[in-house]
mmCIF file of C-alpha atoms in Angstrom:
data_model
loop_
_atom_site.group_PDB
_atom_site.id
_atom_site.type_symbol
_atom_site.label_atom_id
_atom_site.label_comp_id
_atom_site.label_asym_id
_atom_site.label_seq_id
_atom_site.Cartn_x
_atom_site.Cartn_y
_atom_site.Cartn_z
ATOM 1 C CA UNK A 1 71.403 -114.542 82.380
ATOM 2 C CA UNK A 2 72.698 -111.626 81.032
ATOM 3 C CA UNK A 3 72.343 -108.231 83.578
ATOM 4 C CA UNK A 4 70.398 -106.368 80.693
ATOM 5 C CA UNK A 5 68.076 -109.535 80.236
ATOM 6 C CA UNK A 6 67.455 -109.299 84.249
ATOM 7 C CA UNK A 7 66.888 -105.787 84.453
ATOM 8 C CA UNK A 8 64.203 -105.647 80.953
ATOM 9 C CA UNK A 9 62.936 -109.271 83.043
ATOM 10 C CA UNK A 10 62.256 -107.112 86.487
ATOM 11 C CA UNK A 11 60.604 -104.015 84.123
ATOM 12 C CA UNK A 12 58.558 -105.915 82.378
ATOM 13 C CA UNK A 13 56.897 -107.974 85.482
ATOM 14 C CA UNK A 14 56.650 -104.561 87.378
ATOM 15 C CA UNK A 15 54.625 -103.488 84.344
ATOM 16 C CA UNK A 16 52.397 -106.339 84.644
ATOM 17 C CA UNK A 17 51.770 -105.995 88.358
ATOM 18 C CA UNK A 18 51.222 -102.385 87.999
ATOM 19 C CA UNK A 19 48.588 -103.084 84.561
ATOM 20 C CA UNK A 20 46.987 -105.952 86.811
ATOM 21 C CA UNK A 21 46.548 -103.063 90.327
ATOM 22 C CA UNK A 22 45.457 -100.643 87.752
ATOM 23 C CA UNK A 23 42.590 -102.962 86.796
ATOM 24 C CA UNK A 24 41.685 -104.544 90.272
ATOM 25 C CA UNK A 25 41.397 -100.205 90.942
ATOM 26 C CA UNK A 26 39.176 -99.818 88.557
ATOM 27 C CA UNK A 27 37.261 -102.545 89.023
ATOM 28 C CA UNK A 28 36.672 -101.668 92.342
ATOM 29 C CA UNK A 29 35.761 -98.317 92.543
ATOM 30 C CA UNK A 30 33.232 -99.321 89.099
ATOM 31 C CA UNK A 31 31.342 -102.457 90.430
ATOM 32 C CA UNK A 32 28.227 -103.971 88.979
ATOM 33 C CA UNK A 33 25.327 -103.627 90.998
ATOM 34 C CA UNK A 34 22.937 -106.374 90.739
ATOM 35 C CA UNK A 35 18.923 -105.446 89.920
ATOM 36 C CA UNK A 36 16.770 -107.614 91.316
ATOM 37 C CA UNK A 37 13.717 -108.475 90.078
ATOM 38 C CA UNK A 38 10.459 -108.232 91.854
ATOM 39 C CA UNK A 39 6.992 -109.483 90.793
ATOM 40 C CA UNK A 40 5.440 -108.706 94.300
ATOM 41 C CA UNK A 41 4.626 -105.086 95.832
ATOM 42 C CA UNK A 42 7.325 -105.972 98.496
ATOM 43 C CA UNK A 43 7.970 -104.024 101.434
ATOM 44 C CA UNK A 44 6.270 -100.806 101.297
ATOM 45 C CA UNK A 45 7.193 -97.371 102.457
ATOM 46 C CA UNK A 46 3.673 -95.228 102.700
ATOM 47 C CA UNK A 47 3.981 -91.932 102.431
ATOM 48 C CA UNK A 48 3.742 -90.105 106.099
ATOM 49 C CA UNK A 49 2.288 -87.212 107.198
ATOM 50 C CA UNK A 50 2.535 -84.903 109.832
ATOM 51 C CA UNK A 51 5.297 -84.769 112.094
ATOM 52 C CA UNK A 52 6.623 -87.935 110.066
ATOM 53 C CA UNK A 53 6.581 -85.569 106.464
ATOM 54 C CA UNK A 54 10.188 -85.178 106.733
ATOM 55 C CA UNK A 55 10.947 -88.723 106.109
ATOM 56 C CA UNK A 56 9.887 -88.354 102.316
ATOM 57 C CA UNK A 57 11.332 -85.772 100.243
ATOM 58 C CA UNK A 58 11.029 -85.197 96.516
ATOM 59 C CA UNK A 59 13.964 -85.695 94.210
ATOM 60 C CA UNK A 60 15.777 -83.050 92.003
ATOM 61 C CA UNK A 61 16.296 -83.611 88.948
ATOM 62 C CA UNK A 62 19.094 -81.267 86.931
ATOM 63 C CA UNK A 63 19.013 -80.151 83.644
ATOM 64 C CA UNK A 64 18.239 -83.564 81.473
ATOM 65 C CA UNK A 65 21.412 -83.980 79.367
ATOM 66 C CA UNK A 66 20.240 -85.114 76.181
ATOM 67 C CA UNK A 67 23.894 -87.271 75.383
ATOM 68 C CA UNK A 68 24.190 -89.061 78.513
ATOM 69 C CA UNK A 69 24.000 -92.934 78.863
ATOM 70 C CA UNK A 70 22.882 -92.900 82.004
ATOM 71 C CA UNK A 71 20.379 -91.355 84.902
ATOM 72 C CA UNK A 72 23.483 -90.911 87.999
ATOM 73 C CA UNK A 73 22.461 -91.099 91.370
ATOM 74 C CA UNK A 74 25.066 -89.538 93.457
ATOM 75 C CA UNK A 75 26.501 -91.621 97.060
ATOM 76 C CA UNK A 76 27.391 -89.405 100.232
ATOM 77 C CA UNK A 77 31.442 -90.140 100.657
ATOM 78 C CA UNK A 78 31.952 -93.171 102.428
ATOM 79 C CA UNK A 79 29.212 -95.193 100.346
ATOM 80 C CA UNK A 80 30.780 -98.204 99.279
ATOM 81 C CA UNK A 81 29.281 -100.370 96.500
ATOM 82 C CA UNK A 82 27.922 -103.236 98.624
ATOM 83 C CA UNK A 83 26.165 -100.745 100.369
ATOM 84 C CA UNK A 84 23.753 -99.974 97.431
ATOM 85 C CA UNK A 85 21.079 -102.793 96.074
ATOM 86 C CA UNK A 86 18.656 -102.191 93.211
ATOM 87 C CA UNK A 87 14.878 -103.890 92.612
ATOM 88 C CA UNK A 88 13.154 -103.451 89.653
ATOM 89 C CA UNK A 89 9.596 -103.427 90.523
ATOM 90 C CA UNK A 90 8.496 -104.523 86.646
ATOM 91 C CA UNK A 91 4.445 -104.792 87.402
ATOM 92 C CA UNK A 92 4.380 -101.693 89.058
ATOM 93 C CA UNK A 93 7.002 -99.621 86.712
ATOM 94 C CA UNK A 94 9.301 -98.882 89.329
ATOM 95 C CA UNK A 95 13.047 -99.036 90.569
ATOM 96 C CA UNK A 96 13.663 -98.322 93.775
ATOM 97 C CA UNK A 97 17.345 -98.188 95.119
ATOM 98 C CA UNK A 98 18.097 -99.045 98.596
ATOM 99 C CA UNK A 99 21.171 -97.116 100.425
ATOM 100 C CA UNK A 100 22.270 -98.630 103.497
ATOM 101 C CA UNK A 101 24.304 -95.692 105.643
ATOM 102 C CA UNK A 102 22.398 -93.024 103.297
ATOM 103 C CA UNK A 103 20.618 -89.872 104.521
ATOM 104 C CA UNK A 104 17.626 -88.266 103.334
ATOM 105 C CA UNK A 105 19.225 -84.760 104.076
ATOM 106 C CA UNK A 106 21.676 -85.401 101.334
ATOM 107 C CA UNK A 107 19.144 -86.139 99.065
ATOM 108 C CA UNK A 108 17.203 -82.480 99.483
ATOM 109 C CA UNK A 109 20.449 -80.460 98.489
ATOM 110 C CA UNK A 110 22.008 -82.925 95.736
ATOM 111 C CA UNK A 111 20.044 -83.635 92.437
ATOM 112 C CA UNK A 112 20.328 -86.474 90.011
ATOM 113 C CA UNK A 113 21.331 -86.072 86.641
ATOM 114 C CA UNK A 114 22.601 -87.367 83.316
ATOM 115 C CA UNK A 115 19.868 -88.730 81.265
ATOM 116 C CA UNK A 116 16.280 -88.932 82.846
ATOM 117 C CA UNK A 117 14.073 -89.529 79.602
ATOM 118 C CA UNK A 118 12.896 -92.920 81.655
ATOM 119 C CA UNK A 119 11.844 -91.084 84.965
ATOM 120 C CA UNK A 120 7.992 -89.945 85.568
ATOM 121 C CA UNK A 121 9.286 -88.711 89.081
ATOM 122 C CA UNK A 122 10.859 -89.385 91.866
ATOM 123 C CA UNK A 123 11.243 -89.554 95.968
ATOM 124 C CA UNK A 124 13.538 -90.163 98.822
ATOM 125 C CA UNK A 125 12.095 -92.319 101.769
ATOM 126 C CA UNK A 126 14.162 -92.993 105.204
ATOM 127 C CA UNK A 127 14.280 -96.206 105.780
ATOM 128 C CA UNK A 128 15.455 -98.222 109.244
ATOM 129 C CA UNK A 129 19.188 -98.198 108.143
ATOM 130 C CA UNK A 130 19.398 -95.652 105.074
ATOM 131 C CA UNK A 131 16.907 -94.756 102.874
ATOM 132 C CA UNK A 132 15.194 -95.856 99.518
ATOM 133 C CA UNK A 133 14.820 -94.031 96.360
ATOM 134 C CA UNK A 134 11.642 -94.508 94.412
ATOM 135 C CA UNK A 135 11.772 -94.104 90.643
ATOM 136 C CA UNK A 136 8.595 -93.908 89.216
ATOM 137 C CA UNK A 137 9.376 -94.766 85.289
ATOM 138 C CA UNK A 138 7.316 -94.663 82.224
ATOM 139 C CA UNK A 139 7.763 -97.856 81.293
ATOM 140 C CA UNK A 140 8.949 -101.597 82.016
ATOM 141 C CA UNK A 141 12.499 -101.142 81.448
ATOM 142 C CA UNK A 142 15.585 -103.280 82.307
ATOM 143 C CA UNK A 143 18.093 -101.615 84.495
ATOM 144 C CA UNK A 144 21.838 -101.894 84.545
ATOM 145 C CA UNK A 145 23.901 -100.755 87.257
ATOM 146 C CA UNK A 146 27.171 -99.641 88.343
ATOM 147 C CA UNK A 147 28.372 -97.999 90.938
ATOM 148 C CA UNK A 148 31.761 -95.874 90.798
ATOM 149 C CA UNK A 149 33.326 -92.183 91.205
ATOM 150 C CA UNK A 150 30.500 -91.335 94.006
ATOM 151 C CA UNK A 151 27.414 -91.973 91.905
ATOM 152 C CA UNK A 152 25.416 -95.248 91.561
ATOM 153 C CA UNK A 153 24.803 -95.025 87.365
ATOM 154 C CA UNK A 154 21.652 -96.269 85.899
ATOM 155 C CA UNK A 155 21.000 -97.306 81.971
ATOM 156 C CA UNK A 156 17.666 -98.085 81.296
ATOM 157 C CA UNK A 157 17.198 -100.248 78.152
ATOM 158 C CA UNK A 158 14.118 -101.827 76.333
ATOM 159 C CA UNK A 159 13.735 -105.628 77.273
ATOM 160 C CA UNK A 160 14.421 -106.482 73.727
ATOM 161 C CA UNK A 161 18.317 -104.496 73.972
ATOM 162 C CA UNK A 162 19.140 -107.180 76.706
ATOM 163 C CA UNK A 163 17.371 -110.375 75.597
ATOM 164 C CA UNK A 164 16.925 -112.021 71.963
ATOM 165 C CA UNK A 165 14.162 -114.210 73.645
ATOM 166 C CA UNK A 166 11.563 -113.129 75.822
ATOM 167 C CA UNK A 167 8.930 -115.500 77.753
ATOM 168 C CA UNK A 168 6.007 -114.165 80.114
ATOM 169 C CA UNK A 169 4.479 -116.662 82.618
ATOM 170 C CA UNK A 170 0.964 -115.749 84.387
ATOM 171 C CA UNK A 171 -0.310 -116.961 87.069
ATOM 172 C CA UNK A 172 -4.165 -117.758 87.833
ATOM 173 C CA UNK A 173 -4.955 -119.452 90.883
ATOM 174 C CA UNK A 174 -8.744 -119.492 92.282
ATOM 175 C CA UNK A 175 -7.767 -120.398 96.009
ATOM 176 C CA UNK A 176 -4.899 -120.333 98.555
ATOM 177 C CA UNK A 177 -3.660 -123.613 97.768
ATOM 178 C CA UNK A 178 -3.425 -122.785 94.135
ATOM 179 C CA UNK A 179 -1.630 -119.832 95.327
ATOM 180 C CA UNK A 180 0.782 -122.032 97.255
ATOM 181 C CA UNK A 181 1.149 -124.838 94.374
ATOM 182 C CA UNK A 182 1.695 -122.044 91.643
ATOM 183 C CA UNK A 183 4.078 -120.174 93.825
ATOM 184 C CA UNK A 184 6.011 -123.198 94.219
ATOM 185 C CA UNK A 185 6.265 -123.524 90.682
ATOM 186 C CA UNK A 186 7.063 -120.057 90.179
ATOM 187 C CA UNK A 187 10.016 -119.980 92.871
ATOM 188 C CA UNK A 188 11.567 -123.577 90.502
ATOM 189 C CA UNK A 189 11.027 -121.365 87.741
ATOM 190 C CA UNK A 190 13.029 -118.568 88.558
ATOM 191 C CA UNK A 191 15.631 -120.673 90.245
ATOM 192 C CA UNK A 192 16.759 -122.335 87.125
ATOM 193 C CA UNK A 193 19.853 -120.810 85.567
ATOM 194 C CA UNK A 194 19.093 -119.351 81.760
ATOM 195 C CA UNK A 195 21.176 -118.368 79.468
ATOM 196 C CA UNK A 196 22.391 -114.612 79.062
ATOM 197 C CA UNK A 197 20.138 -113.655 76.407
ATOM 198 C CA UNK A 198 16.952 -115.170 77.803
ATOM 199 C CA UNK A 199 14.155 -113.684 79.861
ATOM 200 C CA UNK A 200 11.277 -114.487 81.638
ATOM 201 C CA UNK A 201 8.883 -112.426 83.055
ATOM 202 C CA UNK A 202 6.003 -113.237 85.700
ATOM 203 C CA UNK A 203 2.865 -111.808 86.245
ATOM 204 C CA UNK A 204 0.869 -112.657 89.272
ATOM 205 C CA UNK A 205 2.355 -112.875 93.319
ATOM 206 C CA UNK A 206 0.620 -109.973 95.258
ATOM 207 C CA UNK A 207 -0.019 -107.135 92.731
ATOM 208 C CA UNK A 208 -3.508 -107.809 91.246
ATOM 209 C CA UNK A 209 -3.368 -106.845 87.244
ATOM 210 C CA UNK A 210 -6.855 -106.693 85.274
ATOM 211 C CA UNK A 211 -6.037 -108.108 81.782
ATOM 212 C CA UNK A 212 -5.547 -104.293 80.231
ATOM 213 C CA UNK A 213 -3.016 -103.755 82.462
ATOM 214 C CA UNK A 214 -1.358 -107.446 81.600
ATOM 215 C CA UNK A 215 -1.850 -106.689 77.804
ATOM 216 C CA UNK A 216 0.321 -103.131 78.658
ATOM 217 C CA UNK A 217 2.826 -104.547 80.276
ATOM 218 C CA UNK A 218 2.950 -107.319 76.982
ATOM 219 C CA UNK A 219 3.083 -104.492 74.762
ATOM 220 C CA UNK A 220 6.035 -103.070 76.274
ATOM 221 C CA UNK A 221 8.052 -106.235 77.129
ATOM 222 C CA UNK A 222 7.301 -107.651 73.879
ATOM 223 C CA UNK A 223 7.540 -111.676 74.713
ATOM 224 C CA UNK A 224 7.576 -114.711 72.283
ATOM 225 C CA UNK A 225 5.140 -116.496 74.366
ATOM 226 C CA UNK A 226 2.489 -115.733 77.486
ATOM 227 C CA UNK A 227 1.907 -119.241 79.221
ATOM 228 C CA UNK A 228 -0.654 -118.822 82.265
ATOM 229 C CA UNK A 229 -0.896 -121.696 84.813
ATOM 230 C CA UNK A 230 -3.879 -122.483 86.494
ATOM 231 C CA UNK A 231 -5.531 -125.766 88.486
ATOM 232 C CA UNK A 232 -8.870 -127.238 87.490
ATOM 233 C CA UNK A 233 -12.185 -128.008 89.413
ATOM 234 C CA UNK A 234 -14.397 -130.710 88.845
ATOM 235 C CA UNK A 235 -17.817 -132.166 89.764
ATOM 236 C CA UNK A 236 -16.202 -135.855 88.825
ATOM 237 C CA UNK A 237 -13.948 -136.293 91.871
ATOM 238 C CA UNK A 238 -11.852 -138.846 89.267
ATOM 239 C CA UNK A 239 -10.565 -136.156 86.543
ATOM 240 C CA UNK A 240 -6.983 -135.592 86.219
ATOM 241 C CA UNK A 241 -4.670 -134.772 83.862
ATOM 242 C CA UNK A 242 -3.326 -132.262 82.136
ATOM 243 C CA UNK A 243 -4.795 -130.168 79.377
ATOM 244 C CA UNK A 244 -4.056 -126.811 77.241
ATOM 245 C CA UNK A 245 -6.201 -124.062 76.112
ATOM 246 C CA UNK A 246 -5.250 -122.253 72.953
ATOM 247 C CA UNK A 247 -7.246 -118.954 71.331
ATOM 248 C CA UNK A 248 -9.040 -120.203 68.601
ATOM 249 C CA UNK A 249 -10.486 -117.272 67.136
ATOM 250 C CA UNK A 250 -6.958 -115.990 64.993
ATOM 251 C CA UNK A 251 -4.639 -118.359 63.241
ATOM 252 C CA UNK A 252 -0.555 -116.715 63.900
ATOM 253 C CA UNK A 253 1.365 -118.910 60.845
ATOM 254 C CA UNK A 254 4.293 -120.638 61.143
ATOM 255 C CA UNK A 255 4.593 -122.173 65.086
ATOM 256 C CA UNK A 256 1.504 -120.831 66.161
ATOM 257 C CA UNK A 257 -0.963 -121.226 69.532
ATOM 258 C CA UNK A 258 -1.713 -124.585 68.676
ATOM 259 C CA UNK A 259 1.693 -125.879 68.224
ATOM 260 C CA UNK A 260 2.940 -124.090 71.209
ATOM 261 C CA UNK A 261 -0.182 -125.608 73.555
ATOM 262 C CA UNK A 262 0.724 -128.764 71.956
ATOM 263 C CA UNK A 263 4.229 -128.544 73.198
ATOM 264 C CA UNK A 264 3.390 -127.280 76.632
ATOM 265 C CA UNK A 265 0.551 -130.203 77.353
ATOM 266 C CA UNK A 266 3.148 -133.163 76.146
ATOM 267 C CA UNK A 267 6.330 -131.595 78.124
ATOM 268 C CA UNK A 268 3.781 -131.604 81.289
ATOM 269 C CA UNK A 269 2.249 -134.915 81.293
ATOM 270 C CA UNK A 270 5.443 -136.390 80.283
ATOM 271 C CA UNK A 271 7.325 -135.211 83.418
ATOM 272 C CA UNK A 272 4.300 -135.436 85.851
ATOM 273 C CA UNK A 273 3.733 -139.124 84.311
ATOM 274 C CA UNK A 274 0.030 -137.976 84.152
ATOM 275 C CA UNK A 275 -2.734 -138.197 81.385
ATOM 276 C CA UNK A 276 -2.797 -135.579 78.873
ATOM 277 C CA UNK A 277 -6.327 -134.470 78.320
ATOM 278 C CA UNK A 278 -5.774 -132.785 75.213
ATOM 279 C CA UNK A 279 -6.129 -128.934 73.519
ATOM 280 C CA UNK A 280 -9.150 -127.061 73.588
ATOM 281 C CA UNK A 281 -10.075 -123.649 72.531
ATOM 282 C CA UNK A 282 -10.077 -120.988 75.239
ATOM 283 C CA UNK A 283 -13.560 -119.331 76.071
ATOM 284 C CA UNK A 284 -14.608 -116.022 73.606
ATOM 285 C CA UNK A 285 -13.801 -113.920 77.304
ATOM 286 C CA UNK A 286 -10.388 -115.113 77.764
ATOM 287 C CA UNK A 287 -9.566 -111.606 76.895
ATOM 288 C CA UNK A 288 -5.964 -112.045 77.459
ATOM 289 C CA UNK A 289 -5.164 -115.298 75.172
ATOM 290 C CA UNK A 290 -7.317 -113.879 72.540
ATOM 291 C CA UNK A 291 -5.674 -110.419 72.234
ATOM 292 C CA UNK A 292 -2.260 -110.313 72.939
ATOM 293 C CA UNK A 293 -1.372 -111.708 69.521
ATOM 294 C CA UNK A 294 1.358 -113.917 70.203
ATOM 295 C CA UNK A 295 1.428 -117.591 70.729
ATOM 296 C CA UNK A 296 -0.319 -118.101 74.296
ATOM 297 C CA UNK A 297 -1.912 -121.011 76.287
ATOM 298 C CA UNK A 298 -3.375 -121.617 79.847
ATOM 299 C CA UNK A 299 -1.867 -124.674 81.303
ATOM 300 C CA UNK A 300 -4.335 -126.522 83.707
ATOM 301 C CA UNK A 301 -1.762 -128.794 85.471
ATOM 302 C CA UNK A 302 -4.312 -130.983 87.272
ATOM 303 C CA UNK A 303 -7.498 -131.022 89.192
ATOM 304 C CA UNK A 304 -7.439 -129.888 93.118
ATOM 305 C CA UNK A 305 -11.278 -131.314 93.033
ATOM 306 C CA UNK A 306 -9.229 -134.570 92.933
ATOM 307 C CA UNK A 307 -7.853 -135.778 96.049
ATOM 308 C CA UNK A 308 -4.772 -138.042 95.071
ATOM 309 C CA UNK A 309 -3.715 -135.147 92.158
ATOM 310 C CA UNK A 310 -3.682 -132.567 94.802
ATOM 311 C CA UNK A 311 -1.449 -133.887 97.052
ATOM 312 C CA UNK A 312 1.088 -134.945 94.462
ATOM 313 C CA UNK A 313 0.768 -130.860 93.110
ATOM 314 C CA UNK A 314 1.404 -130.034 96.640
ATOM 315 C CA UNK A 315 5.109 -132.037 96.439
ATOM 316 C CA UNK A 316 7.856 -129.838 96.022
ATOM 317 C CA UNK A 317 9.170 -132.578 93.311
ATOM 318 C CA UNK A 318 6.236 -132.115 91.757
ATOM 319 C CA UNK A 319 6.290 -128.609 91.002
ATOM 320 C CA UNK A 320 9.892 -128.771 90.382
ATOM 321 C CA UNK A 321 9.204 -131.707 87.261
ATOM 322 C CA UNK A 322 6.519 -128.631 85.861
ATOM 323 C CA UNK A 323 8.905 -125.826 85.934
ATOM 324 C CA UNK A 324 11.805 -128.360 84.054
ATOM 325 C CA UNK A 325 9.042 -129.158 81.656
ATOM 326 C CA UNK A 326 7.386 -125.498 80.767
ATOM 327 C CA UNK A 327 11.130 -124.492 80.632
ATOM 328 C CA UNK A 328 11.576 -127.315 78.037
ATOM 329 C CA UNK A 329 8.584 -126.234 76.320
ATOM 330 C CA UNK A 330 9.805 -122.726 76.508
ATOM 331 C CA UNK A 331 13.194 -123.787 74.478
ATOM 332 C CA UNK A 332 11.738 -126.394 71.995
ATOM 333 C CA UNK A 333 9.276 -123.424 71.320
ATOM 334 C CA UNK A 334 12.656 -120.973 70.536
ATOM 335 C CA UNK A 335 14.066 -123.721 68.501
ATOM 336 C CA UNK A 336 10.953 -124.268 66.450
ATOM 337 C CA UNK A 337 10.766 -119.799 66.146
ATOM 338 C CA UNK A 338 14.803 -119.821 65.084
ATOM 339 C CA UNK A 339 15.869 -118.236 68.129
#
């Protein structure tokens, strides 16, 4: 090999290893920060009084910049990325960002900025090892989060920016054992991997919604589909089975309630090996199948009045075979829509 050829050989890799340590650089000091999402009030952080008062200060805000992307949050030096986690509290319309290593001095000198079109208002709460920053927003937004140059930065978007299809489960149970069975079916629910541009949202856990505050929160997430989940009681100890209520009142064309309960009873009793009961319309006061105006149904995955059907809904398995088949029903139901 030629000396020319070694020396334009030796360049050229020293450009690539210095292109490649750019990149890792960047990377590093702009990492993703994971939102997670939580359907449950969570741990909460009460606001004190008295000699307690200075644990909670209000935020500043700065002059809103009208062009910015994002709201920026800005990290006392030394606050490394893994050091910052992000919830999205969706029933309750809040973010709050946890700081480990954080102090709630900083936060009464140095003001957010950038674009805060999506804040209501704001606080700063010391926690054990940091402290938490409550975001009160206007609405049920996604989040996306980076953290880099000193400043955690936050782009709120509209559900339907992130996702091209949008599912809302409820749950309904009447008892603490239907709390426990529908919980179990929630957790197999949300621990199934979807793809990118799917979503599903779940009302229900421990914040208590009346059905005005469910149909807001539909309004602003704008789903395909609202399933709710619920367990039946009977005076015949022998019923069991699965069966679907639909709103009968307004016909939606195309795949509508009906075709969507249909789907969602047959997916069911197929992977529970069960008898499907069949559809029936929902009562005139189901106020939140026959308003929201998309197609709905209420599930009834059994009957805890019957004693052998209660203990199967009471198997892990079994609550993992009902999450595989609304999730099924869920797809079939996109496929049918053209999504």
């Amino acid at each position: 090999m030629s000396k020319k050829m070694i020396i334009w050989t030796i360049g050229f890799t020293l450009l690539l290893c210095g292109g490649a340590m750019a990149g890792m650089l960047y990377f590093a000091a702009h990492k993703s920060i994971a939102v997670t999402e939580i359907s449950s009030s969570g741990k909460d952080y009460a606001k004190e009084t008295g000699q307690d008062a200075e644990k909670v200060s209000e935020l500043h805000f700065q002059k809103k910049e009208e062009e910015a992307e994002f709201l920026f949050i800005p990290l006392q030096e030394g606050i490394a990325a893994e050091a910052v986690s992000v919830e999205n509290r969706y029933l309750q319309r809040e973010l709050w960002v946890y700081i480990s290593g954080g102090s709630g001095e900083f936060y009464r000198t140095e003001a957010l900025y950038g674009n805060d079109n999506a804040i209501l208002a704001g606080d700063c709460r010391t926690a054990e090892d940091g402290v938490v920053i409550r975001l009160k927003l206007k609405q049920a937004y996604e989040c996306v989060s980076t953290v880099g140059s000193g400043r955690l930065s936050v782009k709120f978007c509209a559900p339907g920016e992130l996702y091209s299809r949008i599912a809302v489960v409820d749950f309904l149970p009447q008892d603490e054992w239907e709390e426990t069975v529908l919980a179990g079916v929630g957790n197999a629910l949300r621990a199934k991997e979807t793809e990118a541009d799917t979503k599903i949202y779940y009302l229900g856990g421990d914040v208590a919604l009346t059905d005005e505050e469910k149909l807001s929160l539909l309004a602003e997430w704008q789903p395909d589909f609202l399933l709710q989940l619920s367990v039946g009681e009977s005076e015949n100890a022998a019923d069991f089975g699965v069966e679907c209520y639909y709103p009968a009142e307004y016909f939606i064309p195309d795949f509508g309630d009906i075709a969507f309960a249909d789907l969602l009873e047959k997916q069911t009793a197929e992977a529970l090996q069960t008898r499907a009961n069949g559809l029936f319309a929902a009562d005139e006061d189901d106020q939140l199948l026959q308003t929201c105006g998309i197609p709905c149904g209420r599930l009834q995955l059994g009957y805890g009045s019957n004693a052998g059907e209660k203990i199967k809904l009471s198997e892990k398995e079994q609550q993992e075979k009902i999450a595989d088949a609304v999730y099924a029903a869920f797809a079939e139901a996109w496929l049918q829509c053209g999504k």
